[in-house]
Amino acid sequence: MPAPVLYRSTHRVKVGQSFRFVIDYSPFESPEHYASKPPQSLWVRIRNTEPIPMRAAYLAGPYVLYVDCRPEEYNVHEKSFVTADQPVFDSQLLPGKAFYAELSCHTYRPKYRWTVDVVSQILFNNSIATNFDVCIATDKDMSHYSVPAPHLAVSVYDTLDLWNLPVPDTTKPLHLVILTHGLHSNVSADMMFLKEQIDSSQENVVVKGFFGNVCKTEKGIKYLGSRVAEYVVGLVRNETFSSVDKISFVGHSLGGLVQTFAIAYLQSNYPWFFEKIRPVNFVTLASPMLGVIHENPTYVKLALSAGVVGRTGQELGLQLTEVGKKPLLLLLASGITHKVLKRFMRRTVYANVVNDGIVPLRTSALLYLDYHGLSSLVGPGEKVAEDAKIPVDLPNNEDSQTSPLSSMLSFFMPQKQRDRYSRYQTNSSSTESGNSIERTLEEIPKPSMIESATSLILPPLPSTKYITDPDSRENVILHDKVYNEDDLPNLKEDGTKQQDQKKKGVIQMISDKRDEFRQLIEGNVSEHYEEEIAREYHKSMSWRKVLVKLKPDAHNNIVVRRRFANAYGWPVIEHLVENHFGLDEDTEPQTDETTMDEESSETDGTELTKILSRDVLERENEQLDMEPDDSTWIDSKVNGGGFVGPAGLLSEVSDMMYRFKEQVSNYGTSYSEEPVAVKESPTRLMGEFF
């Protein structure tokens, strides 16, 4: 006989939204009561109530949910031997499908507690939503009627609740941490795990992120960065955060560049900001600091230049700006940005060595590395040496797979190796030849089209043993070293440098768009730009470079986009938190400390200052906001006509599928017709959410 429902509620989530259900159950008054009565487990069911035909609208939505359930006793750093105490999850809860989890009461406790997270997997559209319901009963076979349950209490937290908890102690100095998301991503859901790990550090921190850039990441780094900066200023001016005296920035993927522009914008338009608030940590996770054009084939360069990924793609493709005929990323590495970066106590880049089909190693690690260094891969339970080097023989990853989003991007952005790494070898005592360096880099595997297509259907997931047994997890840190400007090789005084100078002179004289286009496609100019950007970032500054070897999908695993589905990135987040938060700063060396009046590079940054003008950016942002969402990927000055890009196409398909879903729902059976008391989730306006 079906068991009566003890709790039921219905909810809906849009892009970047999530719900957390904390279930408290106190059925026993005493241990004697527990011994005299056989324990009875509870069952929780999360059902995606979207019509089954919506499964076909994968790219238009997708109308998919991520769900996990874990007991209060579970700890990622401790072994979990009992199956009943182990977490369970479903990374692809499709429309019409249900997720079941047993809430075991196999041992006596005064109160049992479980946490259930439900996260939206929508990527491209902020107008559609996925509906679901939550039911709790004493059996997996649940009936349609409910009964009161005085011993059961369910606390519901939405996205805003989760990001406003825990409440910091505002009577003490606060450390503000700003998280920034990447392309076609969001900070509210995709960086939640990182937020909670930073919150758990022994420091009075408040972790925030700007939600307003979701579904707008194609509008350009200037647009995104200026909005993040204005959000930060609004936070510190709020009376609640008036005690903030330190600030850190952590960005994933494109977020690394966005936060770089944000700090330059803050210094240019709010000079008091970094005088009042001390910059502490500047951290990037798999960020394309040098762009993404050099190791991509010609058709990808053409697509980026044409605006397939909007203004953002053009900037990542090192397209020249209207000011000074230089790429934005080159301007961004100099002038005001350089001066502000030098003031941070710690600057760290995390880079994927393998299994990242989105951001190559050379751009996420700022190009210059000790490629001569040799070490064997570190096994489970072993510690990596402080001076560990990049291994020569990296394993062939024949089962490499990536997540759906990464697969799609890596399909359009496959990587090719170039035989030019020897010039980026840092100064070392090794005498290994340049040919050996090339062999080392050529052995780094890259995702193939077949692997990318396979992962669309079968995304890789960590094993139960990995999640429940910390000893089974490999040490993923391959290389952890601080690089200074002195480690960079000197520019050759022979023909190489003269050739570079000749390139630079030609670039300054470019006036015809076809010449600019041709030189970028050939690759020589983009390589020169990469080297120039990397050297700007290293001038008078030290960078800690942490290279990691993660299983696919490494680009999302490195930030742990979903708690268990991307659990391979747990060691990276643990390393990040332990080395940047909750530290005794009196014992931390403050390297590269400088004043804002000190000259930091050979360029005065005048061109960057013009771009950073608040008035100019406000006008540009207003124009971008006025453009319809389905065409903002187009640079209207260059590509005013015709080609409909991915974002515009997917937005139109999303709207079409949404209308189709409404028609199907009208002819189907509504769950609200069931004769039970339904608890509706509190209404939260999207305007408030953003």
XYZ file of C-alpha atoms in Angstrom:
690
model
C 0.000 0.000 0.000
C 1.443 3.406 -0.904
C 2.688 5.423 2.049
C 1.075 8.791 2.805
C 3.058 11.916 1.998
C 4.467 13.683 5.068
C 5.661 16.760 3.188
C 5.090 18.194 -0.268
C 6.047 21.469 -1.942
C 6.402 22.763 -5.491
C 9.084 25.117 -6.797
C 10.595 26.470 -9.995
C 14.158 27.534 -10.815
C 15.531 29.764 -13.534
C 19.108 30.078 -14.751
C 21.536 30.309 -11.828
C 18.899 29.550 -9.209
C 18.859 26.774 -6.644
C 16.955 25.547 -3.605
C 18.248 23.876 -0.468
C 16.006 21.738 1.727
C 17.259 20.989 5.247
C 15.231 18.066 6.611
C 15.061 17.603 10.396
C 13.463 14.457 11.803
C 13.056 13.705 15.545
C 10.862 10.590 15.837
C 12.262 9.251 19.116
C 11.939 10.794 22.551
C 14.738 8.702 24.111
C 17.159 5.833 23.356
C 14.757 3.455 25.066
C 12.001 4.535 22.721
C 14.327 3.859 19.774
C 15.205 0.364 21.085
C 11.594 -0.625 21.606
C 10.485 0.409 18.144
C 12.121 -0.746 14.886
C 13.661 2.206 13.030
C 11.847 3.344 9.914
C 13.617 5.258 7.184
C 12.156 8.139 5.244
C 12.229 8.614 1.484
C 12.579 11.891 -0.373
C 11.536 12.307 -3.994
C 12.512 15.188 -6.283
C 10.488 15.099 -9.498
C 11.123 17.213 -12.570
C 7.527 18.045 -13.496
C 8.297 19.439 -16.933
C 6.604 17.537 -19.805
C 8.660 14.668 -21.184
C 8.833 16.229 -24.705
C 10.968 18.996 -23.184
C 13.855 16.545 -22.999
C 14.415 17.307 -26.664
C 14.987 20.982 -25.845
C 18.433 20.277 -24.407
C 20.369 23.148 -25.961
C 17.380 25.477 -25.743
C 17.239 24.982 -21.956
C 18.104 22.537 -20.895
C 15.104 21.778 -18.662
C 17.337 19.639 -16.477
C 18.038 19.679 -12.747
C 21.036 18.732 -10.646
C 20.037 17.081 -7.337
C 22.062 15.753 -4.431
C 21.217 14.468 -0.947
C 23.703 14.100 1.902
C 23.392 13.343 5.634
C 24.607 15.820 8.219
C 27.471 13.488 9.222
C 29.021 13.389 5.752
C 32.371 15.145 5.394
C 34.384 15.241 2.172
C 37.596 14.869 4.191
C 36.498 11.761 6.129
C 35.805 8.184 5.071
C 32.187 7.098 4.886
C 31.985 3.330 5.406
C 28.227 2.865 5.841
C 26.275 2.935 2.602
C 23.288 4.548 4.301
C 25.450 7.509 5.308
C 26.847 8.142 1.845
C 25.598 10.964 -0.380
C 23.666 10.329 -3.584
C 23.180 12.626 -6.562
C 21.780 12.918 -10.076
C 23.460 15.400 -12.403
C 20.864 14.983 -15.182
C 17.332 14.904 -13.761
C 15.409 15.063 -17.025
C 11.808 16.237 -17.507
C 9.342 13.643 -16.225
C 12.043 11.852 -14.244
C 12.189 11.445 -10.437
C 15.124 11.250 -8.026
C 14.735 9.082 -4.911
C 16.963 9.020 -1.823
C 16.583 6.995 1.343
C 16.885 8.972 4.583
C 18.213 6.252 6.849
C 17.621 6.085 10.618
C 19.793 2.999 11.199
C 21.427 4.395 14.366
C 19.906 6.351 17.228
C 20.248 10.117 17.247
C 18.131 12.701 19.024
C 17.680 14.424 15.676
C 18.416 13.333 12.134
C 19.312 15.909 9.511
C 19.768 15.696 5.759
C 20.455 18.366 3.147
C 18.993 18.249 -0.355
C 20.171 20.663 -3.063
C 18.265 21.249 -6.307
C 20.085 23.358 -8.920
C 18.984 24.643 -12.306
C 21.045 23.483 -15.284
C 19.666 26.149 -17.660
C 22.477 27.874 -19.565
C 21.376 30.355 -22.204
C 17.958 31.802 -21.353
C 16.907 33.773 -18.269
C 13.192 33.779 -19.101
C 12.417 30.054 -18.930
C 12.110 28.003 -15.729
C 12.129 24.354 -14.666
C 9.349 23.229 -12.326
C 9.760 20.461 -9.762
C 8.120 19.094 -6.631
C 9.512 17.666 -3.404
C 7.825 14.852 -1.472
C 8.804 13.023 1.723
C 7.165 9.777 2.876
C 7.959 6.630 4.870
C 8.163 4.512 1.701
C 9.453 4.902 -1.821
C 5.957 4.089 -3.083
C 4.168 7.337 -2.242
C 0.439 7.951 -2.309
C -1.418 11.069 -3.451
C -2.680 12.096 -0.012
C -0.820 13.641 2.898
C -0.909 13.363 6.677
C 0.543 15.717 9.300
C 4.038 14.901 10.581
C 4.801 16.715 13.853
C 8.265 15.177 14.114
C 9.315 16.357 10.643
C 10.489 19.889 9.813
C 11.759 21.087 6.435
C 13.583 24.421 6.096
C 13.660 25.852 2.565
C 16.426 28.225 1.393
C 16.461 29.841 -2.028
C 19.418 31.372 -3.858
C 19.315 34.704 -2.058
C 19.094 32.999 1.340
C 22.127 30.830 0.595
C 24.229 33.776 -0.542
C 23.360 35.794 2.556
C 24.434 33.013 4.913
C 26.329 32.730 7.146
C 25.917 36.177 8.661
C 29.382 37.688 9.308
C 30.363 39.535 12.453
C 30.099 43.157 11.309
C 31.552 44.442 14.590
C 34.957 43.123 13.470
C 36.966 43.916 10.327
C 35.540 42.101 7.321
C 37.359 40.409 4.468
C 35.225 40.831 1.320
C 35.693 38.104 -1.306
C 34.316 38.715 -4.807
C 33.682 35.691 -7.050
C 33.320 36.152 -10.827
C 31.988 33.571 -13.291
C 32.954 32.756 -16.855
C 31.345 32.620 -20.290
C 27.767 31.266 -20.356
C 27.982 30.639 -16.637
C 26.723 32.209 -13.413
C 28.123 32.903 -9.990
C 25.019 32.046 -7.938
C 24.932 28.317 -8.733
C 28.222 27.507 -10.472
C 30.420 28.985 -7.719
C 28.321 28.017 -4.698
C 30.680 25.234 -3.596
C 33.659 27.597 -3.718
C 31.721 30.182 -1.691
C 30.874 27.671 1.037
C 34.458 26.447 1.304
C 35.745 29.999 1.710
C 33.015 30.635 4.291
C 34.305 27.656 6.279
C 37.803 29.132 6.604
C 38.757 30.493 10.015
C 38.360 34.095 8.997
C 35.670 36.756 9.217
C 34.838 36.697 5.512
C 31.819 37.682 3.476
C 31.661 36.095 0.019
C 29.677 37.848 -2.702
C 29.262 37.743 -6.455
C 27.476 39.847 -9.045
C 24.404 38.039 -10.386
C 23.522 40.618 -13.028
C 25.878 39.390 -15.770
C 24.131 36.050 -16.238
C 23.161 35.447 -19.888
C 25.073 38.619 -20.838
C 28.598 37.264 -21.024
C 28.858 37.851 -24.799
C 28.651 41.632 -24.394
C 32.342 42.110 -23.760
C 34.895 42.303 -20.973
C 34.446 46.054 -20.565
C 30.696 45.685 -20.113
C 31.035 42.820 -17.633
C 33.962 44.243 -15.674
C 32.504 47.722 -15.217
C 29.269 46.243 -13.871
C 31.153 44.051 -11.406
C 33.147 47.073 -10.216
C 30.032 49.193 -9.687
C 28.493 46.303 -7.747
C 31.565 46.136 -5.479
C 31.430 49.878 -4.818
C 27.757 49.565 -3.912
C 28.606 46.798 -1.445
C 31.303 48.672 0.453
C 29.131 51.799 0.588
C 26.362 49.752 2.187
C 26.181 50.300 5.924
C 26.092 46.536 6.468
C 29.596 46.182 5.019
C 31.088 49.406 6.336
C 33.665 47.404 8.318
C 35.259 45.872 5.192
C 39.003 46.517 5.303
C 40.310 43.762 2.987
C 39.228 42.484 -0.393
C 40.045 39.466 -2.567
C 39.033 38.508 -6.094
C 38.605 34.953 -7.373
C 37.595 34.445 -11.012
C 36.926 31.342 -13.071
C 37.617 31.235 -16.813
C 36.479 34.523 -18.384
C 35.891 35.774 -14.846
C 39.650 36.195 -14.415
C 39.730 38.822 -17.159
C 36.493 40.418 -15.971
C 37.863 40.919 -12.462
C 41.109 42.273 -13.935
C 39.154 44.964 -15.758
C 37.093 45.553 -12.598
C 40.099 46.416 -10.417
C 41.419 48.792 -13.092
C 37.984 50.418 -13.313
C 37.890 50.815 -9.520
C 41.269 52.510 -9.385
C 40.517 54.793 -12.323
C 37.073 55.949 -11.214
C 37.225 55.457 -7.432
C 40.846 56.261 -6.410
C 39.912 56.061 -2.729
C 38.899 52.394 -2.991
C 42.279 50.679 -2.663
C 43.473 53.306 -0.191
C 40.621 52.444 2.157
C 40.438 48.701 1.438
C 43.597 46.595 1.258
C 43.821 44.141 -1.690
C 44.859 40.677 -0.493
C 44.257 37.859 -2.998
C 43.973 37.932 -6.777
C 43.229 34.390 -7.969
C 42.276 33.017 -11.386
C 41.085 29.510 -12.208
C 41.671 28.383 -15.814
C 41.411 31.958 -17.105
C 42.439 32.929 -20.679
C 44.644 35.818 -19.563
C 46.373 35.934 -22.968
C 43.303 35.233 -25.101
C 42.411 31.981 -26.853
C 43.379 32.565 -30.466
C 46.958 31.312 -30.826
C 46.450 27.543 -30.518
C 43.199 27.455 -32.442
C 42.798 26.684 -36.164
C 42.018 29.306 -38.760
C 38.258 28.801 -38.859
C 38.042 29.451 -35.110
C 39.922 32.722 -35.543
C 37.515 33.653 -38.314
C 34.534 32.811 -36.118
C 35.816 34.806 -33.147
C 36.607 37.809 -35.297
C 33.139 37.623 -36.891
C 31.491 37.828 -33.486
C 30.210 34.271 -33.014
C 30.777 34.670 -29.255
C 29.952 38.356 -29.367
C 32.264 41.161 -28.351
C 33.749 38.854 -25.751
C 34.932 36.472 -28.463
C 36.458 39.308 -30.441
C 38.368 40.478 -27.361
C 39.540 36.939 -26.559
C 40.595 36.683 -30.214
C 42.894 39.705 -29.684
C 41.035 41.871 -32.145
C 42.400 45.408 -32.200
C 40.486 48.134 -30.362
C 39.585 51.542 -31.735
C 41.944 53.145 -29.195
C 45.592 52.857 -30.179
C 45.061 49.871 -32.465
C 45.964 47.367 -29.754
C 44.061 44.369 -28.319
C 42.116 45.084 -25.147
C 43.953 42.310 -23.305
C 47.298 43.983 -24.059
C 46.074 47.328 -22.779
C 44.567 45.638 -19.739
C 47.923 44.205 -18.618
C 49.588 47.616 -18.319
C 49.144 51.010 -16.736
C 46.631 51.263 -13.905
C 45.940 47.539 -13.864
C 49.606 46.758 -13.402
C 49.917 49.174 -10.508
C 46.875 47.780 -8.710
C 47.944 44.160 -9.211
C 51.293 44.906 -7.569
C 49.448 45.924 -4.408
C 47.846 42.522 -3.909
C 49.555 40.443 -1.257
C 49.134 37.257 -3.288
C 48.638 36.676 -7.011
C 47.883 33.092 -8.027
C 46.882 31.399 -11.271
C 45.508 27.851 -11.386
C 45.874 26.162 -14.774
C 44.766 22.800 -16.184
C 47.549 20.818 -17.815
C 45.200 18.292 -19.465
C 41.522 17.702 -20.256
C 40.627 21.373 -20.681
C 39.250 21.922 -24.165
C 38.387 25.550 -23.475
C 41.446 27.351 -22.055
C 44.944 26.143 -23.073
C 47.734 25.802 -20.524
C 49.864 28.564 -22.037
C 47.214 31.267 -21.627
C 45.953 30.230 -18.178
C 49.528 29.932 -16.827
C 50.732 33.261 -18.291
C 52.930 31.512 -20.881
C 56.262 31.322 -19.057
C 56.947 28.078 -17.179
C 59.786 25.761 -16.240
C 59.223 23.387 -19.150
C 62.580 21.706 -18.469
C 61.437 20.455 -15.090
C 60.794 16.752 -14.671
C 58.840 14.765 -12.071
C 56.747 11.637 -11.947
C 53.029 11.822 -11.365
C 52.142 11.883 -7.681
C 50.146 8.876 -6.502
C 47.329 8.663 -3.959
C 48.245 9.780 -0.480
C 51.612 11.238 -1.473
C 52.597 14.845 -1.050
C 54.005 16.919 -3.835
C 57.324 18.620 -3.329
C 57.371 22.383 -3.090
C 59.552 22.602 -6.199
C 57.667 19.962 -8.166
C 58.014 20.404 -11.901
C 55.832 19.570 -14.854
C 56.187 15.875 -15.769
C 57.494 15.073 -19.214
C 55.362 12.006 -19.823
C 51.761 12.855 -19.208
C 49.371 9.891 -19.536
C 47.335 9.442 -22.663
C 43.773 10.166 -21.683
C 41.880 7.839 -23.978
C 38.609 8.181 -22.086
C 38.723 11.944 -21.859
C 35.300 13.479 -21.788
C 33.927 16.930 -21.115
C 30.664 18.440 -19.931
C 27.988 19.412 -22.480
C 28.932 23.100 -22.507
C 32.657 22.415 -22.628
C 32.115 19.820 -25.343
C 30.295 22.272 -27.532
C 32.951 24.940 -27.073
C 35.862 22.544 -27.571
C 34.191 21.316 -30.766
C 34.393 24.861 -32.109
C 37.742 25.549 -30.461
C 40.044 22.511 -30.922
C 43.643 23.095 -29.983
C 46.803 22.614 -31.964
C 50.350 22.580 -30.645
C 53.023 24.847 -32.009
C 56.737 24.206 -31.933
C 57.615 27.443 -30.177
C 57.643 26.603 -26.487
C 61.402 26.664 -26.034
C 61.455 30.464 -26.141
C 59.120 30.513 -23.106
C 61.338 28.332 -20.911
C 62.133 30.188 -17.703
C 65.710 30.580 -16.507
C 66.909 27.365 -14.870
C 70.032 25.289 -14.405
C 68.753 22.547 -16.693
C 70.475 22.039 -20.048
C 67.659 20.145 -21.744
C 67.291 20.908 -25.424
C 64.475 22.816 -27.044
C 63.463 19.727 -29.025
C 62.856 17.906 -25.745
C 60.556 20.716 -24.651
C 58.550 20.363 -27.833
C 58.230 16.618 -27.303
C 57.022 17.253 -23.763
C 54.310 19.677 -24.832
C 53.226 17.594 -27.799
C 52.379 14.715 -25.457
C 49.745 16.744 -23.637
C 46.441 15.180 -24.784
C 43.588 17.301 -26.036
C 39.875 16.561 -26.367
C 38.794 15.184 -29.736
C 35.511 15.655 -31.577
C 34.482 12.068 -30.787
C 35.164 12.578 -27.085
C 33.236 15.839 -27.089
C 30.242 14.260 -28.841
C 30.317 11.289 -26.452
C 30.299 13.510 -23.374
C 27.116 15.221 -24.548
C 25.355 11.920 -23.824
C 27.602 10.445 -21.117
C 29.123 13.185 -18.964
C 31.916 11.817 -16.749
C 31.105 11.425 -13.059
C 33.334 10.583 -10.074
C 33.006 7.139 -8.564
C 31.385 6.405 -5.203
C 34.782 5.436 -3.826
C 36.228 8.799 -4.813
C 33.414 10.637 -3.017
C 33.463 8.513 0.144
C 37.184 7.692 0.547
C 39.676 10.603 0.648
C 42.610 8.183 0.405
C 41.509 7.161 -3.081
C 41.931 10.669 -4.458
C 45.114 11.421 -6.338
C 47.218 14.453 -5.597
C 46.304 16.638 -8.554
C 48.870 19.390 -7.900
C 51.638 18.799 -10.455
C 53.475 22.075 -10.158
C 53.380 24.829 -7.526
C 55.986 27.528 -7.874
C 56.356 31.311 -7.545
C 57.692 33.004 -10.691
C 59.334 36.434 -10.732
C 60.351 38.718 -13.564
C 63.932 37.491 -13.165
C 62.781 33.988 -14.139
C 61.750 35.140 -17.603
C 64.239 34.577 -20.434
C 65.818 37.660 -21.928
C 64.596 38.821 -25.282
C 67.152 37.881 -27.906
C 69.140 40.767 -29.286
C 69.562 39.107 -32.684
C 67.155 38.854 -35.546
C 64.372 37.519 -33.373
C 63.977 40.757 -31.472
C 64.437 42.829 -34.612
C 61.721 40.762 -36.241
C 59.428 41.356 -33.258
C 60.093 45.081 -33.441
C 59.353 44.989 -37.147
C 56.051 43.261 -36.459
C 55.180 45.865 -33.894
C 55.935 48.638 -36.319
C 53.777 47.077 -38.993
C 50.929 46.630 -36.535
C 50.945 50.293 -35.642
C 50.584 51.130 -39.347
C 47.619 48.857 -40.004
C 44.754 50.795 -41.448
C 43.088 48.305 -43.714
C 40.812 45.789 -41.959
C 41.817 43.059 -44.375
C 45.509 43.430 -43.484
C 44.708 43.260 -39.790
C 42.562 40.180 -40.361
C 45.226 38.420 -42.449
C 48.006 38.991 -39.914
C 45.909 37.690 -37.046
C 44.985 34.580 -39.016
C 48.640 33.843 -39.792
C 49.323 33.531 -36.059
C 52.651 35.348 -35.829
C 51.084 38.551 -34.611
C 48.902 36.794 -32.043
C 51.949 34.997 -30.667
C 53.754 38.291 -30.375
C 50.761 39.750 -28.547
C 50.660 36.814 -26.144
C 54.300 37.235 -25.275
C 53.919 40.963 -24.805
C 50.873 40.524 -22.548
C 52.634 37.868 -20.472
C 55.715 40.027 -19.990
C 53.540 42.958 -18.908
C 51.944 40.814 -16.221
C 55.361 39.674 -14.968
C 56.977 43.117 -14.785
C 58.106 43.787 -11.213
C 55.593 41.207 -9.988
C 55.634 37.646 -8.734
C 52.978 35.099 -9.664
C 52.301 31.788 -7.985
C 51.470 29.267 -10.706
C 49.669 26.094 -9.692
C 49.329 23.509 -12.466
C 46.793 20.771 -11.870
C 45.952 17.472 -13.545
C 42.222 16.908 -13.331
C 40.042 14.329 -14.968
C 37.512 15.579 -17.493
C 35.657 17.902 -17.510
C 38.676 19.769 -16.094
C 37.439 23.251 -17.007
C 34.358 22.897 -14.795
C 35.965 20.534 -12.288
C 38.572 23.117 -11.341
C 35.851 25.345 -9.863
C 33.582 22.430 -8.750
C 30.575 23.696 -10.694
C 28.373 21.062 -9.009
C 29.236 19.621 -5.613
C 29.455 15.922 -6.544
C 29.301 15.859 -10.338
C 32.530 17.938 -10.445
C 34.071 16.452 -7.306
C 37.409 15.865 -9.065
C 38.118 19.529 -8.361
C 37.786 19.252 -4.580
C 41.583 19.134 -4.016
C 42.028 22.338 -6.039
C 39.454 24.247 -3.992
C 40.965 22.871 -0.799
C 44.404 24.082 -1.919
C 42.992 27.494 -2.836
C 41.268 28.021 0.512
C 44.163 26.734 2.639
C 46.709 28.949 0.881
C 44.707 32.173 0.621
C 42.230 32.418 3.506
C 42.399 32.045 7.259
C 46.166 32.706 7.259
C 48.231 34.597 9.785
C 49.052 37.601 7.635
C 51.767 38.755 10.007
C 53.836 35.786 8.819
C 52.990 36.219 5.146
C 55.626 38.045 3.091
C 54.195 41.058 1.299
C 56.072 40.917 -1.963
C 56.018 43.554 -4.673
C 54.475 46.184 -2.415
C 54.322 49.482 -4.211
C 52.617 52.839 -4.097
C 50.152 53.974 -6.697
C 52.460 56.750 -7.800
C 55.276 54.363 -8.671
C 55.929 53.730 -12.343
C 55.208 50.090 -13.119
C 55.791 49.585 -16.824
C 57.206 51.213 -19.881
C 53.743 52.354 -20.930
C 51.965 55.127 -19.060
C 48.597 53.463 -19.535
C 47.000 56.481 -21.233
C 45.182 54.313 -23.755
C 43.759 52.098 -20.996
C 42.671 55.150 -19.002
C 40.557 56.331 -21.925
C 38.804 52.975 -22.066
C 38.176 53.016 -18.296
C 36.238 56.292 -18.334
C 33.075 55.792 -16.274
C 30.990 58.158 -18.376
C 32.022 56.509 -21.630
C 31.386 53.018 -20.309
C 27.984 53.991 -18.931
C 26.922 55.197 -22.365
C 28.275 52.072 -24.054
C 26.577 49.801 -21.516
C 23.266 51.580 -21.963
C 23.465 51.041 -25.712
C 24.231 47.357 -25.210
C 21.343 46.981 -22.782
C 18.992 48.522 -25.323
C 19.901 45.938 -27.945
C 17.608 42.893 -28.103
C 19.027 39.886 -26.276
C 19.006 37.703 -29.362
C 21.427 39.940 -31.229
C 23.764 41.367 -28.610
C 26.464 38.930 -29.705
C 26.831 40.998 -32.876
C 29.232 43.889 -32.943
C 26.935 46.354 -34.665
C 29.806 48.454 -36.018
C 31.448 45.563 -37.798
C 28.790 42.922 -38.276
C 25.557 44.776 -38.691
C 23.870 42.184 -40.811
C 22.880 38.734 -41.276
C 24.533 35.907 -39.343
C 22.638 34.683 -36.293
C 25.060 33.508 -33.607
C 24.657 30.716 -31.028
C 23.189 32.880 -28.301
C 20.614 34.439 -30.589
C 19.706 31.127 -32.170
C 19.397 29.338 -28.836
C 17.339 32.175 -27.403
C 14.861 31.912 -30.274
C 14.714 28.122 -29.947
C 14.226 28.485 -26.186
C 11.248 30.785 -26.665
C 9.755 28.410 -29.231
C 10.169 25.399 -26.919
C 8.720 27.361 -24.012
C 5.573 28.089 -26.005
C 5.416 24.432 -27.028
C 5.727 23.384 -23.387
C 2.831 25.645 -22.412
C 0.649 24.031 -25.082
C 1.574 20.533 -23.905
C 0.905 21.481 -20.282
C -2.563 22.776 -21.121
C -3.542 19.374 -22.523
C -1.795 17.323 -19.847
C -2.654 16.506 -16.272
C -1.576 19.110 -13.753
C -0.051 17.923 -10.516
C -1.857 20.713 -8.706
C -5.113 18.792 -9.236
C -4.054 16.150 -6.742
C -6.171 16.296 -3.543
C -3.303 17.299 -1.267
C -2.221 20.466 0.441
C 0.553 21.959 -1.650
C 3.082 24.278 -0.124
C 4.136 26.862 -2.683
C 7.631 28.292 -2.634
C 7.815 31.994 -1.696
C 7.657 34.333 -4.658
C 10.958 36.005 -5.427
C 11.056 38.561 -8.209
C 13.758 38.128 -10.848
C 14.550 41.785 -10.455
C 15.394 41.153 -6.829
C 17.426 38.083 -7.748
C 19.540 39.989 -10.257
